[in-house]
Short mmCIF file of C-alpha atoms in Angstrom, two decimals:
data_model
loop_
_atom_site.label_atom_id
_atom_site.label_comp_id
_atom_site.label_asym_id
_atom_site.label_seq_id
_atom_site.Cartn_x
_atom_site.Cartn_y
_atom_site.Cartn_z
CA MET A 4 -87.90 300.03 239.24
CA LYS A 5 -90.84 300.41 236.91
CA THR A 6 -89.98 298.76 233.61
CA THR A 7 -91.04 299.74 230.12
CA ASP A 8 -91.73 297.28 227.29
CA ILE A 9 -90.04 294.32 228.94
CA ARG A 10 -91.94 291.15 228.07
CA ILE A 11 -91.63 287.50 229.01
CA ALA A 12 -91.41 285.67 225.70
CA GLY A 13 -90.78 282.19 227.04
CA LEU A 14 -90.44 280.01 230.13
CA GLY A 15 -88.77 276.63 230.43
CA THR A 16 -88.16 274.11 233.20
CA TYR A 17 -86.43 270.82 233.78
CA ILE A 18 -87.67 268.82 236.77
CA PRO A 19 -86.03 265.42 237.38
CA GLU A 20 -87.65 262.42 239.03
CA ILE A 21 -89.38 262.97 242.37
CA VAL A 22 -88.23 260.93 245.36
CA ASP A 23 -90.93 260.37 247.99
CA ALA A 24 -90.05 261.85 251.39
CA GLN A 25 -91.26 258.69 253.16
CA LYS A 26 -88.72 256.70 251.14
CA ALA A 27 -85.99 259.06 252.31
CA VAL A 28 -87.07 258.46 255.91
CA ALA A 29 -86.97 254.68 255.38
CA LEU A 30 -83.45 254.98 253.96
CA GLY A 31 -82.29 256.97 256.97
CA LEU A 32 -81.68 260.11 254.92
CA TYR A 33 -84.51 262.19 256.36
CA ASP A 34 -85.27 262.53 260.05
CA ALA A 35 -88.71 261.10 260.86
CA ASP A 36 -89.58 263.97 263.22
CA ASP A 37 -88.58 266.53 260.59
CA TYR A 38 -90.76 264.71 258.06
CA GLU A 39 -93.78 264.99 260.35
CA TRP A 40 -93.11 268.64 261.24
CA TYR A 41 -91.97 270.35 258.04
CA GLY A 42 -94.55 268.98 255.62
CA TRP A 43 -92.36 268.08 252.66
CA THR A 44 -93.74 265.17 250.63
CA GLY A 45 -90.89 264.75 248.13
CA ALA A 46 -87.86 266.18 246.41
CA ALA A 47 -86.72 266.32 242.79
CA VAL A 48 -83.47 264.37 242.49
CA ALA A 49 -81.28 264.61 239.38
CA ASP A 50 -78.81 261.87 240.37
CA ASP A 51 -75.61 262.57 238.38
CA MET A 52 -77.07 264.96 235.79
CA PRO A 53 -74.94 268.14 235.84
CA ALA A 54 -76.71 271.36 236.73
CA PRO A 55 -75.63 273.17 233.52
CA ASP A 56 -77.27 270.42 231.43
CA MET A 57 -80.57 271.01 233.26
CA ALA A 58 -80.19 274.71 232.46
CA VAL A 59 -79.62 273.91 228.77
CA ALA A 60 -82.74 271.70 228.69
CA ALA A 61 -84.84 274.44 230.30
CA ALA A 62 -83.43 277.10 227.96
CA ARG A 63 -84.20 275.02 224.88
CA GLN A 64 -87.79 274.59 226.03
CA ALA A 65 -88.18 278.32 226.63
CA MET A 66 -86.78 279.11 223.20
CA GLU A 67 -88.92 276.51 221.46
CA ARG A 68 -92.06 277.75 223.17
CA SER A 69 -91.31 281.37 222.26
CA GLN A 70 -90.03 280.51 218.76
CA THR A 71 -86.94 282.61 219.47
CA HIS A 72 -84.02 282.10 217.10
CA PRO A 73 -80.65 281.53 218.80
CA HIS A 74 -79.20 284.48 216.86
CA ASP A 75 -81.69 286.81 218.55
CA ILE A 76 -80.12 286.46 222.01
CA ASP A 77 -78.21 289.59 223.07
CA MET A 78 -77.05 288.45 226.51
CA HIS A 79 -77.21 285.55 228.95
CA ILE A 80 -77.18 285.30 232.74
CA HIS A 81 -76.88 282.05 234.66
CA ALA A 82 -77.81 281.90 238.36
CA CYS A 83 -76.96 279.13 240.77
CA GLY A 84 -76.56 278.48 244.46
CA HIS A 85 -74.20 275.50 244.40
CA GLU A 86 -71.07 274.56 242.49
CA GLN A 87 -71.69 273.67 238.86
CA GLY A 88 -68.56 271.74 237.87
CA PRO A 89 -64.75 272.00 237.92
CA GLU A 90 -63.35 274.82 240.04
CA GLY A 91 -62.32 277.75 237.85
CA TRP A 92 -64.60 276.63 235.01
CA SER A 93 -67.26 278.81 233.37
CA PRO A 94 -70.64 277.03 233.40
CA GLN A 95 -72.44 280.05 231.97
CA HIS A 96 -70.41 279.82 228.77
CA TYR A 97 -71.01 276.09 228.56
CA ILE A 98 -74.74 276.86 228.60
CA LEU A 99 -74.35 279.68 226.08
CA ARG A 100 -72.33 277.44 223.75
CA HIS A 101 -75.17 274.91 223.67
CA ILE A 102 -77.78 277.57 222.89
CA THR A 103 -76.24 280.02 220.39
CA ASP A 104 -73.04 280.67 218.48
CA ARG A 105 -73.33 284.44 218.95
CA ASP A 106 -70.44 286.06 220.83
CA VAL A 107 -72.72 287.77 223.34
CA PRO A 108 -71.88 288.46 227.01
CA SER A 109 -72.70 285.73 229.49
CA PHE A 110 -72.60 286.29 233.25
CA ARG A 111 -72.83 284.08 236.30
CA VAL A 112 -74.79 285.50 239.25
CA TRP A 113 -74.64 284.29 242.84
CA GLN A 114 -77.31 285.77 245.09
CA ALA A 115 -78.11 282.46 246.79
CA CYS A 116 -81.72 281.43 246.18
CA SER A 117 -82.84 284.82 244.82
CA GLY A 118 -80.23 284.79 242.06
CA LEU A 119 -82.44 284.04 239.08
CA ILE A 120 -85.15 286.55 240.01
CA GLY A 121 -82.52 289.16 240.83
CA SER A 122 -81.05 288.55 237.38
CA LEU A 123 -84.32 289.69 235.81
CA GLU A 124 -83.60 293.21 237.01
CA LEU A 125 -80.05 293.14 235.66
CA ALA A 126 -81.26 291.83 232.30
CA ALA A 127 -84.07 294.40 232.06
CA CYS A 128 -81.57 297.21 232.68
CA TYR A 129 -79.19 295.76 230.07
CA LEU A 130 -81.92 295.59 227.43
CA GLN A 131 -83.23 299.08 228.15
CA ALA A 132 -79.76 300.64 228.03
CA VAL A 133 -79.31 300.20 224.25
CA PRO A 134 -82.17 300.32 221.71
CA GLU A 135 -80.66 297.59 219.51
CA ARG A 136 -80.68 295.03 222.32
CA THR A 137 -83.91 293.04 222.24
CA THR A 138 -83.61 289.63 223.94
CA ALA A 139 -82.03 288.22 227.10
CA LEU A 140 -81.83 284.58 228.16
CA LEU A 141 -81.73 283.84 231.88
CA THR A 142 -81.09 280.37 233.26
CA GLY A 143 -80.87 278.81 236.69
CA ALA A 144 -79.89 275.33 237.83
CA ASP A 145 -78.55 273.35 240.77
CA ASN A 146 -77.85 269.71 241.57
CA VAL A 147 -77.23 269.54 245.32
CA GLY A 148 -76.62 265.78 245.42
CA THR A 149 -72.90 266.00 246.18
CA PRO A 150 -71.05 263.67 248.61
CA ASN A 151 -70.70 266.24 251.41
CA PHE A 152 -74.30 267.44 251.30
CA ASN A 153 -77.55 265.78 252.39
CA ARG A 154 -80.52 267.41 250.67
CA TRP A 155 -82.81 265.99 253.37
CA ALA A 156 -80.88 267.62 256.22
CA PHE A 157 -80.25 271.15 254.96
CA GLY A 158 -79.97 272.30 258.54
CA ILE A 159 -82.20 275.39 258.60
CA GLN A 160 -85.82 276.39 258.61
CA ASN A 161 -86.97 275.35 255.16
CA GLY A 162 -85.51 271.87 255.29
CA VAL A 163 -85.37 269.89 252.03
CA LEU A 164 -83.65 270.80 248.76
CA GLY A 165 -84.53 269.60 245.26
CA ASP A 166 -82.73 269.76 241.91
CA ALA A 167 -84.01 271.61 238.84
CA GLY A 168 -83.27 273.88 235.93
CA SER A 169 -85.34 276.83 234.71
CA ALA A 170 -85.15 279.54 232.09
CA VAL A 171 -86.74 282.87 231.14
CA LEU A 172 -86.58 284.77 227.87
CA LEU A 173 -87.02 288.52 228.22
CA SER A 174 -87.86 290.47 225.08
CA LYS A 175 -88.57 294.06 224.09
CA THR A 176 -90.52 292.96 221.02
CA ASP A 177 -92.87 290.12 221.92
CA GLY A 178 -94.17 288.02 224.79
CA PHE A 179 -97.21 286.61 226.56
CA ALA A 180 -96.59 288.56 229.78
CA SER A 181 -95.15 291.90 230.87
CA LEU A 182 -92.61 292.59 233.60
CA LEU A 183 -94.20 295.68 235.13
CA SER A 184 -91.80 296.39 237.99
CA ILE A 185 -88.93 294.83 239.90
CA ASN A 186 -86.77 295.80 242.90
CA THR A 187 -83.85 294.29 244.79
CA GLY A 188 -82.36 294.97 248.22
CA SER A 189 -79.90 293.50 250.73
CA THR A 190 -79.79 292.93 254.47
CA ALA A 191 -76.00 292.77 254.41
CA GLU A 192 -75.64 292.90 258.19
CA VAL A 193 -76.90 289.31 258.55
CA GLU A 194 -74.16 287.79 256.37
CA GLU A 195 -72.31 287.17 259.64
CA GLN A 196 -74.98 284.74 260.80
CA TYR A 197 -74.62 282.67 257.61
CA ARG A 198 -70.82 282.73 257.89
CA GLY A 199 -70.74 281.55 261.49
CA ALA A 200 -67.34 280.69 262.92
CA GLU A 201 -65.94 279.27 259.69
CA PRO A 202 -62.72 280.88 258.43
CA LEU A 203 -62.83 282.69 255.11
CA PHE A 204 -59.62 280.97 254.01
CA PRO A 205 -59.09 278.36 252.85
CA PRO A 206 -62.60 278.11 251.33
CA SER A 207 -64.54 275.23 252.89
CA LEU A 208 -65.12 273.50 249.55
CA THR A 209 -61.37 273.19 248.93
CA VAL A 210 -60.78 271.31 252.16
CA GLY A 211 -63.81 269.00 251.97
CA ARG A 212 -65.74 270.65 254.78
CA SER A 213 -69.48 269.96 254.57
CA MET A 214 -72.08 272.73 254.60
CA ASP A 215 -74.01 272.93 257.87
CA PHE A 216 -76.04 276.11 258.19
CA LYS A 217 -77.47 275.04 261.54
CA GLU A 218 -73.95 274.90 262.95
CA ARG A 219 -73.05 278.29 261.47
CA LEU A 220 -76.18 279.99 262.78
CA ALA A 221 -75.69 278.51 266.23
CA ALA A 222 -72.11 279.77 266.31
CA ALA A 223 -73.36 283.31 265.65
CA GLY A 224 -75.08 283.48 269.03
CA GLY A 225 -77.67 280.78 269.73
CA LEU A 226 -79.61 279.01 267.00
CA GLU A 227 -83.17 280.10 267.82
CA GLU A 228 -82.21 283.70 268.57
CA THR A 229 -80.10 283.99 265.42
CA VAL A 230 -82.76 282.51 263.14
CA ALA A 231 -85.39 284.80 264.68
CA GLU A 232 -83.25 287.88 264.01
CA VAL A 233 -82.57 286.86 260.40
CA VAL A 234 -86.28 286.17 259.81
CA ARG A 235 -87.29 289.50 261.38
CA ARG A 236 -84.81 291.60 259.44
CA GLN A 237 -85.40 289.80 256.17
CA GLY A 238 -89.16 289.99 256.61
CA GLU A 239 -89.12 293.76 257.12
CA LEU A 240 -87.19 294.42 253.92
CA ARG A 241 -89.07 291.80 251.89
CA THR A 242 -92.42 293.35 252.78
CA GLU A 243 -91.20 296.87 252.03
CA ILE A 244 -89.81 295.84 248.62
CA ALA A 245 -92.93 293.86 247.70
CA LEU A 246 -95.32 296.70 248.52
CA ARG A 247 -93.08 299.25 246.76
CA THR A 248 -92.92 297.03 243.66
CA LEU A 249 -96.70 296.66 243.60
CA ALA A 250 -97.11 300.44 243.95
CA GLU A 251 -94.73 301.10 241.06
CA ALA A 252 -96.89 298.80 238.94
CA GLY A 253 -99.96 300.83 239.94
CA LEU A 254 -101.35 297.96 242.02
CA GLU A 255 -102.39 297.14 245.55
CA PRO A 256 -102.21 293.77 247.33
CA ALA A 257 -105.87 293.17 246.46
CA ASP A 258 -104.89 293.20 242.77
CA VAL A 259 -102.55 290.21 243.12
CA THR A 260 -103.98 287.08 241.52
CA ARG A 261 -101.25 284.63 242.57
CA VAL A 262 -97.81 284.62 244.20
CA ALA A 263 -94.69 282.76 243.04
CA HIS A 264 -92.48 282.27 246.11
CA VAL A 265 -89.84 280.09 247.71
CA PHE A 266 -91.17 276.55 248.02
CA THR A 267 -91.92 275.23 251.49
CA GLY A 268 -93.69 272.35 253.14
CA GLN A 269 -95.23 274.50 255.86
CA GLU A 270 -98.13 276.90 255.56
CA SER A 271 -96.81 278.70 258.64
CA TYR A 272 -93.56 279.49 256.77
CA LEU A 273 -95.56 280.88 253.85
CA LYS A 274 -97.68 282.96 256.23
CA VAL A 275 -94.54 284.62 257.59
CA ILE A 276 -93.82 285.78 254.02
CA LEU A 277 -97.30 286.77 252.85
CA ASP A 278 -99.22 287.95 255.93
CA PRO A 279 -97.26 291.22 256.31
CA MET A 280 -98.01 291.99 252.66
CA GLY A 281 -101.74 291.54 253.25
CA LEU A 282 -101.83 288.40 251.11
CA SER A 283 -103.41 285.03 251.80
CA THR A 284 -101.46 281.78 251.58
CA ASP A 285 -104.22 280.59 249.23
CA LEU A 286 -102.55 282.70 246.55
CA GLY A 287 -99.35 280.69 246.85
CA LEU A 288 -98.09 277.33 245.65
CA LEU A 289 -97.84 275.34 248.88
CA ASP A 290 -99.12 271.97 247.65
CA PHE A 291 -97.28 272.17 244.33
CA GLY A 292 -93.93 273.09 245.83
CA ARG A 293 -93.89 270.78 248.86
CA ASN A 294 -93.52 267.75 246.55
CA LEU A 295 -90.45 269.18 244.78
CA GLY A 296 -88.29 270.46 247.61
CA HIS A 297 -86.80 273.94 247.74
CA LEU A 298 -85.30 274.23 244.23
CA THR A 299 -82.71 276.89 245.19
CA VAL A 300 -82.76 279.59 242.47
CA ASN A 301 -85.59 277.94 240.50
CA ASP A 302 -88.67 278.01 242.76
CA GLN A 303 -90.28 281.17 241.42
CA ILE A 304 -89.84 280.45 237.70
CA VAL A 305 -90.92 276.83 238.13
CA GLY A 306 -93.93 278.17 240.03
CA LEU A 307 -94.74 280.79 237.40
CA ASP A 308 -94.40 278.22 234.64
CA HIS A 309 -96.81 275.93 236.51
CA LEU A 310 -99.38 278.72 236.95
CA VAL A 311 -99.25 279.64 233.26
CA ALA A 312 -99.08 276.09 231.86
CA THR A 313 -102.09 274.96 233.90
CA SER A 314 -104.03 278.17 233.12
CA GLN A 315 -104.32 279.07 236.80
CA VAL A 316 -103.51 282.58 235.60
CA GLY A 317 -104.68 284.16 232.38
CA PRO A 318 -105.03 287.47 230.54
CA GLY A 319 -105.20 290.43 232.92
CA ASP A 320 -103.98 288.51 235.96
CA HIS A 321 -101.08 289.77 238.07
CA VAL A 322 -98.44 287.52 239.63
CA LEU A 323 -96.27 288.81 242.46
CA ILE A 324 -92.85 287.15 242.49
CA VAL A 325 -91.10 287.10 245.87
CA ALA A 326 -87.53 285.80 246.23
CA HIS A 327 -85.09 285.83 249.11
CA GLY A 328 -81.68 284.24 249.35
CA GLY A 329 -79.39 283.39 252.23
CA GLY A 330 -81.00 285.87 254.61
CA VAL A 331 -79.29 288.65 252.69
CA SER A 332 -80.65 289.24 249.16
CA ILE A 333 -84.27 289.98 248.25
CA THR A 334 -85.99 290.64 244.91
CA CYS A 335 -89.69 291.18 244.20
CA ALA A 336 -91.32 291.57 240.79
CA VAL A 337 -94.79 292.03 239.31
CA VAL A 338 -95.77 290.20 236.12
CA ARG A 339 -98.99 290.78 234.17
CA ILE A 340 -100.31 288.00 231.94
CA ASP A 341 -101.27 289.59 228.62
CA HIS A 342 -102.45 286.53 226.72
CA ARG A 343 -102.45 282.77 227.12
CA PRO A 344 -99.45 281.21 225.34
CA HIS A 345 -100.00 278.32 222.93
CA TRP A 346 -98.25 275.89 225.30
CA ALA A 347 -100.69 276.51 228.17
CA GLN A 348 -103.48 274.00 228.78
#
């Protein structure tokens, strides 16, 4: 989808304290062989800080940077990958309550780790549908440090998870960057691999069953073969969507200045994503992200914020955003930096 007059007015992040990966190995939390192989150097750990509070902190930073008044917000979307609080509770409205007293719609989106970037497309459509709508707030946050989950033993390819919150303000009136195009797709046939042999009822969370993706993938027909099929199918669609999104923006891969992507500790993992698009891993954020862990829904916005704040991108530069979640959902977007915001170095 080629967008018209959709700007990024503000970005915000909340990154908690970083725990060194070597310390996790010493504590017996992280396998020493995995540490040597996967390349992670640390993970952001929020301890007992609730995910919605990290989202509120990130949203407040985005609003302060953009000088957006709380009454200007026309809608809110919150994305997450993990549970946010009491079952049956509405974390998105908790976040909205702490940001504005306007009675605007607030939605929660679950698209695994591509949820926040996928929400950009939903928000852009919402704003463009009615002329009077001008501003959308999007937040994302997760704290994975729950008793039945070990962030250092995620169980699948990308290894280590970190905690974070992030926020984006989309505006039709003002902003330092433009959302030129965005597209989303699904490889729904591979949901079976992520489900494994687990029953759909009762839900695993309600019976205290821990999340083990390695076990689920193995149950779907052999771990290595299953992972290879998910990677192949996801890679085909991700490349197609990325190239189509660039074309809709009137660009080619050579026009991409930097890429905001899922964080990883391995250059080989990043090559699997970028090589088919004709892009070098040098355009990515390997060294920055490997010290934070995979921040679920937040990687791409945290990465974009880092590129802008450190002036690694500036006026006229194009950032390709690539997000995939759970082997099933994929969103790619193209952002053009129009001017350097006052909060950039």
